[in-house]
Coordinates of N, CA and C in Angstrom, one line a residue:
Chain A
E1 N 5.7 -3.3 -10.0 CA 5.7 -2.5 -8.7 C 4.6 -3.1 -7.8
A2 N 4.9 -3.2 -6.5 CA 4.0 -3.8 -5.5 C 2.8 -2.8 -5.4
E3 N 1.6 -3.4 -5.2 CA 0.4 -2.7 -5.1 C -0.4 -3.1 -3.8
V4 N -1.3 -2.2 -3.4 CA -2.2 -2.6 -2.3 C -3.5 -3.0 -3.1
A5 N -4.0 -4.2 -2.8 CA -5.1 -4.8 -3.5 C -6.4 -4.5 -2.6
Q6 N -7.4 -4.1 -3.3 CA -8.7 -3.9 -2.6 C -9.8 -4.5 -3.4
S7 N -10.8 -5.1 -2.7 CA -12.0 -5.6 -3.4 C -13.2 -5.4 -2.5
P8 N -14.4 -5.3 -3.1 CA -14.7 -5.1 -4.5 C -14.3 -3.7 -4.9
R9 N -14.3 -3.4 -6.2 CA -14.0 -2.1 -6.7 C -15.2 -1.2 -6.5
Y10 N -16.4 -1.7 -6.7 CA -17.7 -1.0 -6.6 C -18.6 -1.9 -5.8
K11 N -19.5 -1.3 -5.0 CA -20.5 -2.0 -4.2 C -21.7 -1.1 -4.0
I12 N -22.8 -1.7 -4.4 CA -24.1 -1.1 -4.2 C -24.9 -1.9 -3.2
T13 N -25.4 -1.3 -2.2 CA -26.1 -2.1 -1.2 C -27.3 -1.3 -0.7
E14 N -28.3 -2.0 -0.2 CA -29.5 -1.4 0.3 C -29.2 -1.0 1.8
K15 N -29.9 0.1 2.2 CA -29.8 0.6 3.5 C -30.2 -0.6 4.5
S16 N -29.5 -0.7 5.6 CA -29.7 -1.7 6.6 C -29.0 -3.0 6.3
Q17 N -28.5 -3.2 5.1 CA -27.8 -4.4 4.8 C -26.3 -4.4 5.3
A18 N -25.7 -5.5 5.4 CA -24.3 -5.6 5.8 C -23.4 -5.5 4.6
V19 N -22.2 -4.9 4.7 CA -21.3 -4.9 3.6 C -19.9 -5.0 4.1
A20 N -19.0 -5.6 3.3 CA -17.6 -5.9 3.8 C -16.6 -5.5 2.7
F21 N -15.5 -5.0 3.1 CA -14.5 -4.6 2.1 C -13.2 -5.3 2.5
W22 N -12.4 -5.7 1.5 CA -11.1 -6.4 1.8 C -9.9 -5.7 1.3
C23 N -8.8 -5.8 2.0 CA -7.6 -5.1 1.6 C -6.4 -6.0 1.9
D24 N -5.5 -6.1 0.9 CA -4.3 -6.9 1.0 C -3.1 -5.9 0.8
P25 N -2.4 -5.5 1.9 CA -1.4 -4.5 1.8 C -0.1 -5.0 1.1
I26 N 0.8 -4.2 0.9 CA 2.1 -4.6 0.3 C 2.8 -5.5 1.3
S27 N 3.4 -6.6 0.8 CA 4.0 -7.6 1.7 C 5.1 -6.9 2.5
G28 N 5.1 -7.2 3.8 CA 6.1 -6.6 4.7 C 5.7 -5.3 5.3
H29 N 4.6 -4.7 4.8 CA 4.2 -3.4 5.4 C 3.4 -3.7 6.7
A30 N 4.0 -3.3 7.8 CA 3.4 -3.6 9.1 C 2.2 -2.7 9.4
T31 N 2.2 -1.5 8.9 CA 1.1 -0.5 9.2 C 0.0 -0.5 8.1
L32 N -1.2 -0.6 8.5 CA -2.3 -0.6 7.5 C -3.4 0.4 8.0
Y33 N -3.9 1.1 7.1 CA -4.9 2.2 7.4 C -6.2 2.0 6.5
W34 N -7.3 2.3 7.1 CA -8.6 2.4 6.4 C -9.0 3.9 6.5
Y35 N -9.2 4.5 5.3 CA -9.7 5.9 5.2 C -11.0 5.9 4.5
R36 N -11.9 6.9 4.8 CA -13.1 7.1 4.1 C -13.0 8.5 3.4
Q37 N -13.4 8.5 2.2 CA -13.4 9.8 1.4 C -14.7 10.1 0.8
I38 N -15.3 11.1 1.3 CA -16.6 11.6 0.7 C -16.3 12.4 -0.5
L39 N -17.1 12.4 -1.5 CA -16.8 13.0 -2.8 C -16.5 14.5 -2.6
G40 N -15.4 15.0 -3.1 CA -15.0 16.4 -3.0 C -14.3 16.7 -1.7
Q41 N -14.0 15.7 -0.9 CA -13.3 15.9 0.4 C -12.0 15.1 0.4
G42 N -11.2 15.4 1.4 CA -10.0 14.6 1.6 C -10.3 13.3 2.4
P43 N -9.4 12.4 2.3 CA -9.6 11.1 3.1 C -9.6 11.4 4.6
E44 N -10.4 10.7 5.3 CA -10.4 10.8 6.8 C -10.2 9.4 7.4
L45 N -9.4 9.3 8.4 CA -9.0 8.0 9.0 C -10.1 7.4 9.7
L46 N -10.3 6.1 9.4 CA -11.2 5.3 10.2 C -10.5 4.5 11.2
V47 N -9.4 3.7 10.8 CA -8.7 2.9 11.7 C -7.3 2.7 11.2
Q48 N -6.4 2.5 12.2 CA -5.0 2.2 11.9 C -4.6 1.0 12.6
F49 N -3.9 0.0 11.9 CA -3.4 -1.2 12.5 C -1.8 -1.2 12.4
Q50 N -1.2 -1.7 13.5 CA 0.2 -2.0 13.5 C 0.2 -3.5 13.7
D51 N 0.7 -4.2 12.6 CA 0.6 -5.7 12.6 C -0.9 -6.0 12.8
E52 N -1.2 -6.9 13.8 CA -2.6 -7.3 14.0 C -3.3 -6.4 15.0
S53 N -2.7 -5.4 15.6 CA -3.2 -4.6 16.7 C -3.8 -3.3 16.2
V54 N -5.0 -2.9 16.7 CA -5.5 -1.6 16.4 C -4.8 -0.5 17.2
V55 N -4.2 0.5 16.5 CA -3.5 1.5 17.1 C -4.4 2.7 17.3
D56 N -5.3 3.0 16.3 CA -6.1 4.2 16.4 C -7.4 3.9 15.7
D57 N -8.5 3.8 16.5 CA -9.9 3.7 15.9 C -10.8 4.7 16.5
S58 N -10.2 5.8 16.9 CA -11.0 6.9 17.6 C -12.1 7.5 16.7
Q59 N -11.9 7.4 15.4 CA -12.9 8.0 14.4 C -13.8 6.9 13.8
L60 N -13.7 5.7 14.2 CA -14.5 4.6 13.7 C -15.8 4.5 14.4
P61 N -16.9 4.6 13.7 CA -18.3 4.6 14.3 C -18.5 3.1 14.7
K62 N -18.2 2.8 16.0 CA -18.1 1.4 16.4 C -19.5 0.8 16.6
D63 N -20.5 1.6 16.6 CA -21.8 1.0 16.7 C -22.2 0.2 15.4
R64 N -21.5 0.6 14.3 CA -21.9 -0.1 13.0 C -20.7 -0.6 12.2
F65 N -19.5 0.0 12.5 CA -18.3 -0.4 11.8 C -17.4 -1.3 12.6
S66 N -16.8 -2.3 11.9 CA -15.8 -3.1 12.6 C -14.6 -3.3 11.6
A67 N -13.4 -3.5 12.2 CA -12.3 -3.8 11.3 C -11.4 -4.8 12.0
E68 N -10.8 -5.7 11.2 CA -9.9 -6.7 11.8 C -8.7 -6.9 10.8
R69 N -7.7 -7.4 11.4 CA -6.5 -7.8 10.7 C -5.9 -8.9 11.4
L70 N -6.5 -10.1 11.3 CA -6.3 -11.2 12.3 C -4.8 -11.7 12.3
K71 N -4.2 -11.9 11.1 CA -2.9 -12.4 11.1 C -1.8 -11.3 10.8
G72 N -2.3 -10.1 10.9 CA -1.3 -9.0 10.6 C -1.0 -8.8 9.1
V73 N -1.8 -9.4 8.3 CA -1.6 -9.3 6.8 C -2.7 -8.5 6.2
D74 N -3.7 -9.3 5.6 CA -4.9 -8.6 5.0 C -5.9 -8.2 6.1
S75 N -6.8 -7.3 5.6 CA -7.7 -6.7 6.6 C -9.1 -6.7 6.0
T76 N -10.1 -6.7 6.8 CA -11.5 -6.6 6.4 C -12.2 -5.4 7.2
L77 N -12.9 -4.6 6.5 CA -13.7 -3.5 7.1 C -15.2 -3.9 6.9
K78 N -16.0 -3.9 7.9 CA -17.4 -4.2 7.8 C -18.3 -3.1 8.3
I79 N -19.4 -3.0 7.6 CA -20.4 -2.0 8.0 C -21.7 -2.8 8.2
Q80 N -22.3 -2.7 9.4 CA -23.6 -3.4 9.6 C -24.4 -2.7 10.7
P81 N -25.6 -2.1 10.4 CA -26.2 -2.0 9.1 C -25.7 -0.7 8.3
A82 N -25.7 -0.8 7.0 CA -25.3 0.4 6.2 C -26.4 1.4 6.2
E83 N -25.9 2.7 6.2 CA -26.8 3.8 6.2 C -26.5 4.6 4.9
L84 N -27.5 5.5 4.5 CA -27.3 6.3 3.3 C -26.1 7.1 3.4
G85 N -25.8 7.6 4.6 CA -24.6 8.5 4.8 C -23.3 7.8 4.7
D86 N -23.3 6.5 4.6 CA -22.0 5.7 4.4 C -21.5 5.7 3.0
S87 N -22.3 6.2 2.1 CA -21.9 6.2 0.7 C -20.6 7.1 0.5
A88 N -19.6 6.5 0.0 CA -18.3 7.1 0.0 C -17.3 6.2 -0.7
M89 N -16.0 6.7 -0.8 CA -14.9 5.8 -1.3 C -14.2 5.3 0.0
Y90 N -14.0 4.0 0.1 CA -13.2 3.5 1.2 C -11.9 3.1 0.7
L91 N -10.9 3.7 1.3 CA -9.5 3.5 0.8 C -8.6 2.8 1.9
C92 N -7.9 1.9 1.4 CA -6.9 1.1 2.2 C -5.5 1.6 1.8
A93 N -4.6 1.8 2.8 CA -3.3 2.2 2.5 C -2.3 1.4 3.5
S94 N -1.1 1.2 3.0 CA -0.1 0.6 3.9 C 1.2 1.3 3.8
S95 N 2.0 1.2 4.9 CA 3.3 1.8 4.9 C 4.3 0.9 5.7
P96 N 5.6 1.0 5.3 CA 6.5 0.1 6.0 C 6.7 0.5 7.5
R97 N 6.5 1.8 7.7 CA 6.6 2.3 9.1 C 5.7 3.6 9.2
V98 N 5.4 4.0 10.4 CA 4.4 5.1 10.5 C 4.7 6.4 9.8
S99 N 6.0 6.8 9.9 CA 6.3 8.1 9.4 C 6.8 8.1 8.0
S100 N 6.5 7.2 7.2 CA 6.9 7.1 5.8 C 5.7 7.4 4.9
G101 N 5.9 7.4 3.6 CA 4.8 7.6 2.7 C 3.9 6.4 2.6
Y102 N 2.6 6.6 2.2 CA 1.7 5.5 2.2 C 1.5 5.1 0.7
T103 N 1.2 3.8 0.6 CA 0.7 3.3 -0.7 C -0.7 3.0 -0.6
F104 N -1.5 3.6 -1.5 CA -3.0 3.4 -1.4 C -3.4 2.4 -2.4
G105 N -4.5 1.6 -2.1 CA -5.2 0.8 -3.1 C -6.1 1.7 -3.9
S106 N -6.8 1.1 -4.9 CA -7.7 1.8 -5.8 C -9.0 2.2 -5.1
G107 N -9.3 1.6 -4.0 CA -10.5 2.0 -3.2 C -11.7 1.2 -3.6
T108 N -12.7 1.2 -2.7 CA -14.0 0.6 -3.0 C -15.0 1.7 -2.9
R109 N -15.7 1.9 -4.0 CA -16.8 2.9 -4.1 C -18.1 2.3 -3.6
L110 N -18.6 2.8 -2.5 CA -19.8 2.2 -1.9 C -21.0 3.2 -2.1
T111 N -22.0 2.6 -2.6 CA -23.3 3.4 -2.8 C -24.4 2.7 -2.0
V112 N -25.0 3.4 -1.0 CA -26.0 2.8 -0.2 C -27.3 3.4 -0.7
V113 N -28.3 2.6 -1.1 CA -29.6 3.0 -1.7 C -30.7 2.7 -0.8
Chain B
S1 N -11.5 16.3 12.2 CA -11.2 17.6 11.5 C -9.9 17.5 10.7
Q2 N -9.9 18.3 9.6 CA -8.8 18.2 8.7 C -7.7 19.2 9.1
Q3 N -6.5 18.8 9.1 CA -5.4 19.6 9.6 C -4.9 20.6 8.5
G4 N -4.7 20.1 7.3 CA -4.2 20.9 6.2 C -5.3 21.6 5.4
E5 N -5.1 22.8 5.0 CA -6.0 23.5 4.1 C -5.3 23.8 2.8
E6 N -5.8 23.3 1.7 CA -5.1 23.6 0.4 C -5.8 24.9 -0.2
D7 N -5.0 25.6 -0.9 CA -5.4 26.8 -1.6 C -4.7 26.9 -2.9
P8 N -5.3 27.1 -4.1 CA -6.8 27.3 -4.2 C -7.5 26.0 -4.1
Q9 N -8.8 26.0 -4.1 CA -9.6 24.8 -4.1 C -9.6 24.2 -5.5
A10 N -9.6 25.1 -6.5 CA -9.5 24.6 -7.9 C -8.6 25.5 -8.7
L11 N -8.0 24.9 -9.7 CA -7.0 25.7 -10.5 C -7.1 25.2 -11.9
S12 N -7.2 26.1 -12.9 CA -7.2 25.7 -14.3 C -6.2 26.4 -15.0
I13 N -5.3 25.7 -15.7 CA -4.2 26.3 -16.4 C -4.0 25.7 -17.8
Q14 N -3.2 26.3 -18.7 CA -2.9 25.8 -20.0 C -1.7 24.9 -19.9
E15 N -1.7 23.9 -20.7 CA -0.5 23.0 -20.8 C 0.8 23.8 -21.0
G16 N 1.8 23.4 -20.3 CA 3.1 24.1 -20.4 C 3.3 25.2 -19.3
E17 N 2.2 25.6 -18.7 CA 2.3 26.6 -17.6 C 2.7 25.9 -16.3
N18 N 3.1 26.7 -15.4 CA 3.4 26.1 -14.0 C 2.2 26.2 -13.1
A19 N 2.0 25.2 -12.2 CA 0.9 25.2 -11.3 C 1.5 25.2 -9.9
T20 N 0.9 26.1 -9.1 CA 1.3 26.2 -7.7 C 0.2 26.0 -6.8
M21 N 0.3 25.1 -5.8 CA -0.7 24.8 -4.8 C -0.1 25.0 -3.4
N22 N -0.9 25.6 -2.6 CA -0.4 25.9 -1.2 C -1.2 25.1 -0.2
C23 N -0.5 24.8 0.9 CA -1.1 24.1 2.0 C -0.7 24.8 3.3
S24 N -1.7 25.1 4.2 CA -1.4 25.6 5.5 C -1.9 24.6 6.5
Y25 N -1.2 24.6 7.7 CA -1.6 23.7 8.7 C -1.5 24.4 10.1
K26 N -2.0 23.7 11.1 CA -2.2 24.5 12.4 C -1.2 24.2 13.5
T27 N -0.7 23.0 13.5 CA 0.2 22.6 14.6 C 1.5 22.1 14.1
S28 N 2.5 21.9 15.0 CA 3.8 21.4 14.6 C 3.7 20.0 14.0
I29 N 4.6 19.8 13.0 CA 4.5 18.5 12.3 C 5.9 17.8 12.3
N30 N 5.8 16.5 12.1 CA 7.0 15.7 11.9 C 7.5 15.8 10.4
N31 N 6.5 15.6 9.5 CA 6.7 15.7 8.1 C 5.4 16.1 7.4
L32 N 5.5 16.5 6.2 CA 4.4 16.9 5.4 C 4.5 16.2 4.0
Q33 N 3.4 15.6 3.5 CA 3.5 14.8 2.3 C 2.4 15.4 1.3
W34 N 2.7 15.2 0.0 CA 1.8 15.6 -1.0 C 1.4 14.3 -1.8
Y35 N 0.1 14.2 -2.1 CA -0.4 13.1 -2.9 C -1.2 13.6 -4.1
R36 N -1.3 12.8 -5.1 CA -2.1 13.0 -6.3 C -3.2 12.0 -6.3
Q37 N -4.4 12.4 -6.8 CA -5.5 11.4 -7.0 C -6.2 11.7 -8.3
N38 N -6.2 10.8 -9.2 CA -6.9 10.9 -10.4 C -8.4 10.5 -10.1
S39 N -9.3 11.0 -10.9 CA -10.7 10.8 -10.6 C -11.1 9.4 -10.3
G40 N -11.7 9.1 -9.2 CA -12.2 7.7 -8.9 C -11.1 6.7 -8.6
R41 N -9.9 7.2 -8.3 CA -8.8 6.2 -8.0 C -8.3 6.5 -6.7
G42 N -7.3 5.7 -6.3 CA -6.6 5.9 -5.0 C -5.6 7.0 -5.1
L43 N -5.0 7.3 -4.0 CA -4.0 8.4 -3.9 C -2.6 7.8 -4.2
V44 N -1.8 8.7 -4.8 CA -0.4 8.3 -5.2 C 0.5 9.3 -4.4
H45 N 1.4 8.7 -3.7 CA 2.4 9.5 -3.0 C 3.4 10.2 -3.9
L46 N 3.6 11.5 -3.7 CA 4.4 12.3 -4.6 C 5.8 12.6 -3.9
I47 N 5.7 13.3 -2.8 CA 6.9 13.8 -2.1 C 6.6 13.8 -0.6
L48 N 7.6 13.5 0.2 CA 7.6 13.7 1.7 C 8.7 14.7 2.0
I49 N 8.4 15.7 2.8 CA 9.4 16.7 3.2 C 9.3 16.7 4.7
R50 N 10.5 16.6 5.4 CA 10.6 16.6 6.8 C 10.6 18.0 7.4
S51 N 10.3 18.1 8.7 CA 10.2 19.4 9.3 C 11.5 20.2 9.3
N52 N 12.7 19.5 9.2 CA 13.9 20.2 9.2 C 14.4 20.4 7.7
E53 N 13.6 20.2 6.8 CA 13.9 20.4 5.4 C 13.1 21.6 4.9
R54 N 13.7 22.4 3.9 CA 13.0 23.5 3.4 C 12.6 23.4 2.0
E55 N 13.2 22.5 1.2 CA 12.8 22.3 -0.2 C 13.2 20.9 -0.7
K56 N 12.4 20.4 -1.5 CA 12.7 19.1 -2.1 C 12.2 19.1 -3.6
H57 N 12.9 18.3 -4.4 CA 12.6 18.2 -5.8 C 12.4 16.8 -6.2
S58 N 11.5 16.6 -7.2 CA 11.3 15.3 -7.7 C 10.8 15.5 -9.2
G59 N 11.7 15.3 -10.1 CA 11.3 15.5 -11.5 C 10.8 17.0 -11.7
R60 N 9.5 17.1 -12.2 CA 8.9 18.4 -12.4 C 8.3 19.0 -11.1
L61 N 8.4 18.3 -10.0 CA 7.8 18.7 -8.8 C 8.8 19.4 -7.9
R62 N 8.4 20.5 -7.3 CA 9.2 21.2 -6.3 C 8.3 21.5 -5.1
V63 N 8.7 21.1 -3.9 CA 8.0 21.3 -2.7 C 8.8 22.1 -1.7
T64 N 8.2 23.1 -1.1 CA 8.8 24.0 -0.1 C 8.0 23.8 1.2
L65 N 8.7 24.0 2.3 CA 8.1 24.0 3.6 C 8.7 25.1 4.4
D66 N 7.7 25.9 5.0 CA 8.1 27.0 5.9 C 7.4 26.7 7.2
T67 N 8.2 26.2 8.2 CA 7.6 25.8 9.4 C 7.2 27.0 10.3
S68 N 7.9 28.1 10.0 CA 7.5 29.3 10.8 C 6.1 29.9 10.4
K69 N 5.8 29.7 9.2 CA 4.5 30.1 8.7 C 3.5 28.9 8.7
K70 N 3.9 27.7 9.0 CA 3.1 26.6 9.0 C 2.4 26.4 7.6
S71 N 3.3 26.4 6.6 CA 2.8 26.3 5.2 C 3.7 25.6 4.3
S72 N 3.2 25.0 3.2 CA 4.0 24.3 2.2 C 3.4 24.7 0.9
S73 N 4.2 24.6 -0.2 CA 3.7 24.7 -1.5 C 4.2 23.6 -2.4
L74 N 3.4 23.3 -3.4 CA 3.8 22.3 -4.4 C 3.7 23.0 -5.7
L75 N 4.9 23.0 -6.4 CA 5.0 23.6 -7.8 C 5.2 22.5 -8.8
I76 N 4.3 22.5 -9.8 CA 4.5 21.6 -10.9 C 4.9 22.4 -12.1
T77 N 6.1 22.2 -12.6 CA 6.5 22.9 -13.8 C 6.1 22.3 -15.1
A78 N 6.0 23.1 -16.1 CA 5.7 22.6 -17.5 C 4.6 21.6 -17.4
S79 N 3.4 22.0 -17.0 CA 2.3 21.1 -16.7 C 1.9 20.4 -18.0
R80 N 1.3 19.2 -17.9 CA 0.8 18.4 -19.0 C -0.6 18.1 -18.7
A81 N -1.4 17.7 -19.7 CA -2.8 17.3 -19.5 C -2.9 16.1 -18.5
A82 N -1.9 15.3 -18.5 CA -1.9 14.1 -17.6 C -1.7 14.5 -16.2
D83 N -1.4 15.8 -15.9 CA -1.3 16.2 -14.5 C -2.6 16.6 -13.9
T84 N -3.7 16.6 -14.7 CA -5.0 16.9 -14.3 C -5.4 15.8 -13.2
A85 N -5.7 16.3 -12.0 CA -6.0 15.5 -10.9 C -6.3 16.3 -9.7
S86 N -6.6 15.7 -8.5 CA -6.7 16.4 -7.3 C -5.4 16.2 -6.5
Y87 N -4.9 17.2 -5.8 CA -3.7 17.2 -5.1 C -3.9 17.5 -3.6
F88 N -3.4 16.6 -2.8 CA -3.7 16.7 -1.3 C -2.4 16.8 -0.6
C89 N -2.4 17.7 0.4 CA -1.3 17.7 1.4 C -1.8 16.9 2.6
A90 N -0.8 16.3 3.3 CA -1.1 15.5 4.4 C 0.0 15.7 5.5
T91 N -0.5 15.9 6.7 CA 0.5 16.2 7.8 C 0.6 15.0 8.7
D92 N 1.9 14.8 9.1 CA 2.2 13.8 10.1 C 2.6 14.6 11.4
F93 N 1.8 14.5 12.4 CA 2.0 15.3 13.6 C 3.3 14.9 14.3
S94 N 3.5 13.6 14.6 CA 4.5 13.3 15.6 C 5.3 12.1 15.1
G95 N 5.1 11.5 14.0 CA 5.8 10.3 13.6 C 5.2 9.0 14.1
N96 N 4.2 9.1 15.0 CA 3.5 8.0 15.5 C 2.0 8.0 15.2
T97 N 1.5 9.1 14.5 CA 0.1 9.2 14.3 C -0.2 9.1 12.8
P98 N -1.4 8.7 12.4 CA -1.7 8.6 11.0 C -1.7 10.0 10.3
L99 N -1.5 10.0 9.0 CA -1.6 11.2 8.2 C -3.0 11.8 8.3
V100 N -3.0 13.2 8.4 CA -4.3 13.9 8.3 C -4.3 14.7 7.0
F101 N -5.3 14.5 6.2 CA -5.3 15.0 4.8 C -6.2 16.3 4.8
G102 N -5.8 17.2 3.9 CA -6.6 18.4 3.6 C -7.7 18.0 2.6
K103 N -8.4 19.1 2.2 CA -9.5 18.9 1.2 C -9.1 18.8 -0.2
G104 N -7.9 19.2 -0.5 CA -7.4 19.1 -1.8 C -7.5 20.2 -2.8
T105 N -6.7 20.3 -3.8 CA -6.8 21.3 -4.9 C -7.1 20.5 -6.1
R106 N -8.1 20.9 -6.9 CA -8.5 20.2 -8.2 C -7.8 21.0 -9.3
L107 N -6.8 20.3 -9.9 CA -6.0 20.9 -11.0 C -6.5 20.4 -12.3
S108 N -6.8 21.4 -13.2 CA -7.2 21.0 -14.6 C -6.2 21.6 -15.5
V109 N -5.5 20.8 -16.3 CA -4.5 21.3 -17.3 C -5.2 21.1 -18.7
I110 N -5.3 22.2 -19.4 CA -6.0 22.2 -20.6 C -5.0 22.2 -21.8
A111 N -5.2 21.2 -22.6 CA -4.3 21.0 -23.8 C -4.5 22.1 -24.8

């Protein structure tokens, strides 16, 4: 069964350092999402891509977060500089079209110390 | 802000019993979806129910949708220890917007 690949699985970084997460969606899925999930909460959207274009980044803290999907396939989410409050699970998901179910990756657990 | 609110926040039952989780939302939707998340893992899609549907089944799962009350329920019949997880409802407002997730219900099934 096709999966959404994410790496790294875990990341520990010091405050003010840069960190990057990678996501490879299911082949052929045009829509890709990055969500952040704080422990005990539901996922909250950071950014949505349709192919290589950003569709919704209204909740992305653009002073420190950036996301790209240059060729409309895999995607990178970057945080620079990391803050203690960024500690969370970062989840990538893809879907064949916007109004269908999502397939999520296993996520990256970020701890900022 | 989160659109869906699950109830209860936590549920503990014995293996073999049925588990019911509820979700309420605030505005009109295109569809509503339920996801499961095992501890420390990604979410797994369970069921999608469209706004013009009232009930859907998938194996031991039954989902209902009442658009007049802006609520949905997820029923897991004959629960198993492996059903222990967090369950989230997610709403699709318009078909063009990303899913908005609730805070989830933590289900514990005791063997």
